[in-house]
PDB file of C-alpha atoms in Angstrom:
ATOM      1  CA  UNK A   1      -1.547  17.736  -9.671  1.00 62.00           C
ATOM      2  CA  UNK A   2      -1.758  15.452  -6.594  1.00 87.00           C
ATOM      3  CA  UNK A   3       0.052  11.980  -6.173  1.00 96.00           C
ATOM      4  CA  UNK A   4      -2.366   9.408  -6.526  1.00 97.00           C
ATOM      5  CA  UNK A   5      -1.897   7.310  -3.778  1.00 98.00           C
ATOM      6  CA  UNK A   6      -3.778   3.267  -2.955  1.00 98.00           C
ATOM      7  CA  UNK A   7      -4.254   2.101   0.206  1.00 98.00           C
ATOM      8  CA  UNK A   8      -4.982  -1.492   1.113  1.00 98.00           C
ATOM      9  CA  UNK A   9      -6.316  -2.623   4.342  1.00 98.00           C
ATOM     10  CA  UNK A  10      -9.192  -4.862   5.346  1.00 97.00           C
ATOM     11  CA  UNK A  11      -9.692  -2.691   8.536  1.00 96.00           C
ATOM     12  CA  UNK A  12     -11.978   0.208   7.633  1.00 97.00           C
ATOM     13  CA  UNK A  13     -10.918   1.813  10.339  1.00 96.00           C
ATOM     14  CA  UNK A  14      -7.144   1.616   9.423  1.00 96.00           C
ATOM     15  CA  UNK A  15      -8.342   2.751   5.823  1.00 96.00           C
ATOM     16  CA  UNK A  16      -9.958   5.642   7.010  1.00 97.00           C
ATOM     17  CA  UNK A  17      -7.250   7.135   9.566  1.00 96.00           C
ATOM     18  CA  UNK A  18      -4.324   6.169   6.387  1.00 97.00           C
ATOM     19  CA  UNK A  19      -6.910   8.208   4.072  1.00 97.00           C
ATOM     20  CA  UNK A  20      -7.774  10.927   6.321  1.00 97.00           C
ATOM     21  CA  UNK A  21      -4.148  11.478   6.699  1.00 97.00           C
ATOM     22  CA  UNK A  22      -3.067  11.513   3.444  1.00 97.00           C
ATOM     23  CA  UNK A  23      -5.522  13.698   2.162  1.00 97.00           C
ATOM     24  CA  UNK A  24      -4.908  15.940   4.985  1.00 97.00           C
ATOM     25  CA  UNK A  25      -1.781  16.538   3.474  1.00 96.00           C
ATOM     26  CA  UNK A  26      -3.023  16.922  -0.103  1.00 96.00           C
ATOM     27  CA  UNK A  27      -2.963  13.304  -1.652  1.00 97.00           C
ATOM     28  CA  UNK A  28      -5.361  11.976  -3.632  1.00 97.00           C
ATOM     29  CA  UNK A  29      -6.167   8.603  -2.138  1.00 98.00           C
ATOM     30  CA  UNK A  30      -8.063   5.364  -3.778  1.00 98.00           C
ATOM     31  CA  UNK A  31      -8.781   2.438  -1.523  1.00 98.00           C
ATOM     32  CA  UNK A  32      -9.748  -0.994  -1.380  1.00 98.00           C
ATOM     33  CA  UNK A  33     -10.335  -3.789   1.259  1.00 97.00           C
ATOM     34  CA  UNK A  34      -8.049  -6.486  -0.088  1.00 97.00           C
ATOM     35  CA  UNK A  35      -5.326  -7.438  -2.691  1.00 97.00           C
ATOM     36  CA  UNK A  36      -7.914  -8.652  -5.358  1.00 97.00           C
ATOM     37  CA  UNK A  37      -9.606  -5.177  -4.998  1.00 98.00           C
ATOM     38  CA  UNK A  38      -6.388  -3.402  -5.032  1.00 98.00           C
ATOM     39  CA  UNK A  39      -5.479  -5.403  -8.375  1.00 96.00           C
ATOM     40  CA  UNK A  40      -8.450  -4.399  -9.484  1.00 96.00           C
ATOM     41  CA  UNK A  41      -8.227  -0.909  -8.961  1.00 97.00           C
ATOM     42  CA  UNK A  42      -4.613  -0.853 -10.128  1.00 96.00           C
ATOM     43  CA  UNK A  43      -6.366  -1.912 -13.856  1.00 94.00           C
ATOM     44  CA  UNK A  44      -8.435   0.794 -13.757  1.00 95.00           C
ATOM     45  CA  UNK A  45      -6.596   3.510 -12.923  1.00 95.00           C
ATOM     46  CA  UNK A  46      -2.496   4.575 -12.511  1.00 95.00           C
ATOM     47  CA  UNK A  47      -1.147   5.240  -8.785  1.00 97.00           C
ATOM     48  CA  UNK A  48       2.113   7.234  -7.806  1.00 97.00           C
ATOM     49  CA  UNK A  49       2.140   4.941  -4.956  1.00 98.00           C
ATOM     50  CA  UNK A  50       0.496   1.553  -2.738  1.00 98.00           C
ATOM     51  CA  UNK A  51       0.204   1.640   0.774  1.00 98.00           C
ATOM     52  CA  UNK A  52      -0.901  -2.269   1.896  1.00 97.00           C
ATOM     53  CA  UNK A  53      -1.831  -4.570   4.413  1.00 97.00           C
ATOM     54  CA  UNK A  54      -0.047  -7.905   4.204  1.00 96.00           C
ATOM     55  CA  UNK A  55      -3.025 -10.190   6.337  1.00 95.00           C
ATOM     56  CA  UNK A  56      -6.266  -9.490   4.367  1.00 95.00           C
ATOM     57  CA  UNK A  57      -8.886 -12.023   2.930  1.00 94.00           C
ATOM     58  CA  UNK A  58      -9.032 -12.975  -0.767  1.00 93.00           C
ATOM     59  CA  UNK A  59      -5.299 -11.694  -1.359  1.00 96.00           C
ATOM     60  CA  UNK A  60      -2.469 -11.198   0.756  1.00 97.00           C
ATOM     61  CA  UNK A  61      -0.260  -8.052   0.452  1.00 97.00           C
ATOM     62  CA  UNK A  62       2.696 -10.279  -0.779  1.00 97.00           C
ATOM     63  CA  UNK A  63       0.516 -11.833  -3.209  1.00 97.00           C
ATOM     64  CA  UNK A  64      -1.103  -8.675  -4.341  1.00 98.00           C
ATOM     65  CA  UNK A  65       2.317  -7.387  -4.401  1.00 97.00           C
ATOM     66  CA  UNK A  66       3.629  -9.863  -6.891  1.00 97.00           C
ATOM     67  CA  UNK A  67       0.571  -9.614  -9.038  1.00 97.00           C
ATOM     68  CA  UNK A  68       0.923  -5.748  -9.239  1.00 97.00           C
ATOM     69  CA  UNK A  69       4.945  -5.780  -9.669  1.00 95.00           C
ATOM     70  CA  UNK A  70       4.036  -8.056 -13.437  1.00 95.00           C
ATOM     71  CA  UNK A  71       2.081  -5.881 -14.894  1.00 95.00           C
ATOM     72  CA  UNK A  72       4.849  -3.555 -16.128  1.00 94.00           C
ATOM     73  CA  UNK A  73       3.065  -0.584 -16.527  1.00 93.00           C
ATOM     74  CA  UNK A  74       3.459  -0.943 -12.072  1.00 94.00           C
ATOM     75  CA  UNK A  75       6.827  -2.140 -12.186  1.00 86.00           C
ATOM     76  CA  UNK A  76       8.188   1.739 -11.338  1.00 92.00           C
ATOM     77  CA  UNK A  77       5.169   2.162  -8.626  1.00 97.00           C
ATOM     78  CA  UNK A  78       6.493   2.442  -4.732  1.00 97.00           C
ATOM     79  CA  UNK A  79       4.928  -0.167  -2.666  1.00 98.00           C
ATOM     80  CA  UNK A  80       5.346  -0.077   0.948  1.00 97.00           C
ATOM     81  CA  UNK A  81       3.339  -2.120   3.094  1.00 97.00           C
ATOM     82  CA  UNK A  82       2.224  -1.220   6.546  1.00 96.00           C
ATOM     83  CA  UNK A  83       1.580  -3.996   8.459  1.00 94.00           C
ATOM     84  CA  UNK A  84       1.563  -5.577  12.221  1.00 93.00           C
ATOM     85  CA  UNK A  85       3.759  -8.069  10.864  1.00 89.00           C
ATOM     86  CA  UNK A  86       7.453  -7.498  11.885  1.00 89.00           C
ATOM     87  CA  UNK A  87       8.671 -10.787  11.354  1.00 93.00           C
ATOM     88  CA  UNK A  88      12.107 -11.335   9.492  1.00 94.00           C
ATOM     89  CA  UNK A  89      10.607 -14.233   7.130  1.00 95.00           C
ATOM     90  CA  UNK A  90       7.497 -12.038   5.876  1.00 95.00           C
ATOM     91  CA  UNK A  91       9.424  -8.625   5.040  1.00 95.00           C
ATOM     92  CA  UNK A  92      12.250 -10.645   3.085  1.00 96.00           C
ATOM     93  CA  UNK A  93       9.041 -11.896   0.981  1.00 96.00           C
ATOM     94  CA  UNK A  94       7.718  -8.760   0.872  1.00 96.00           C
ATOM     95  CA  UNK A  95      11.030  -6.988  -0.762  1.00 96.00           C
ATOM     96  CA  UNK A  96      11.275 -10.416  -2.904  1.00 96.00           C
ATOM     97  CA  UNK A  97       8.099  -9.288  -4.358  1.00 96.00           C
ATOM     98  CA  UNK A  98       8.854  -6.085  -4.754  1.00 95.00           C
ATOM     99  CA  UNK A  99       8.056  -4.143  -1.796  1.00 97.00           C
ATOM    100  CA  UNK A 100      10.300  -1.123  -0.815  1.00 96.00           C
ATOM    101  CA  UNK A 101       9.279  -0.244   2.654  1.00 93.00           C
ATOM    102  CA  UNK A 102       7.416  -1.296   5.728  1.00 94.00           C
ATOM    103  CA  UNK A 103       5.671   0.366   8.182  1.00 94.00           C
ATOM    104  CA  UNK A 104       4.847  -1.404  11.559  1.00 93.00           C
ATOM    105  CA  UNK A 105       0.823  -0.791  12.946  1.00 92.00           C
ATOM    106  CA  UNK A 106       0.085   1.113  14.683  1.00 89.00           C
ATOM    107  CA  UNK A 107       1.929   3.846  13.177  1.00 89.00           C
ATOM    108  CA  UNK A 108       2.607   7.403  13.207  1.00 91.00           C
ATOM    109  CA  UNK A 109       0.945  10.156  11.008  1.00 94.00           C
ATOM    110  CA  UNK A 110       4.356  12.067  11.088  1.00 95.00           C
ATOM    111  CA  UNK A 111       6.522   8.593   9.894  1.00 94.00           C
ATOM    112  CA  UNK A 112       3.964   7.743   7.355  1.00 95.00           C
ATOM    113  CA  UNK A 113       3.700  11.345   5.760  1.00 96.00           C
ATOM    114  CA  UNK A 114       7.748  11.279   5.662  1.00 95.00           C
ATOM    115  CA  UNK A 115       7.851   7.640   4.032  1.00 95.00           C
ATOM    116  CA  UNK A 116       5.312   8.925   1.930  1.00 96.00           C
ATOM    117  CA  UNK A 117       7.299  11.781   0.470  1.00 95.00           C
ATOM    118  CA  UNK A 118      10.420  10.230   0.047  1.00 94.00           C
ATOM    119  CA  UNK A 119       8.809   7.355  -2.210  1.00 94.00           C
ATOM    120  CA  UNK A 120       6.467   9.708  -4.334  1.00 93.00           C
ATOM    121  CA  UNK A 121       9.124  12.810  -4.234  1.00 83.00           C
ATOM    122  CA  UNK A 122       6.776  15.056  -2.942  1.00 63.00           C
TER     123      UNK A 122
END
């Protein structure tokens, strides 16, 4: 059976290439456009792992982050967030809320297979 695997990004475009290349490599992927939707999502069905976004409308990644961490059913859930962010500040938020990763845009297919497949154990 296939990881289940969310991605969160308000760029279609971003969601699309992250999809593309995690199905490519035999994920099964969910999306959604923003935090709320990813919260959402995450009520309606169980993930292996969340790839997000932190700058999106409605719900930042750090807030959808913290929202998703206290449910506890998500508590165990890898969340890594991939991100043009790099500043110090915002990734020390990020782990705070329970983040485990980050992945600076634009990335590579190659990186974010590997960090993929270390946090699901694939």
């Amino acid at each position: 059976m296939a990881h289940r695997i969310l991605v969160v990004d308000d760029s279609t475009s971003v969601r699309l290439m992250v999809s593309n290349t995690l199905k490519a490599a035999g994920y099964q992927v969910d999306t959604a456009e923003d935090g709320q939707s990813a919260l959402d999502a995450s009520q309606r069905a169980s993930f292996n792992a969340v790839i997000t976004d932190q700058n999106m409308p409605r719900m930042d990644g750090i807030s959808f982050c913290r929202a998703f961490r206290a449910r506890p059913e998500n508590r165990g859930v890898p969340v890594v967030f991939l991100s043009t962010e790099s500043e110090a500040a915002v990734k020390e938020k990020a782990r705070s809320a329970g983040a485990i990763g980050w992945i600076i845009k634009p990335f590579n297919q190659q990186q974010l297979l590997s960090v993929v497949g270390r946090i699901v154990g694939a």
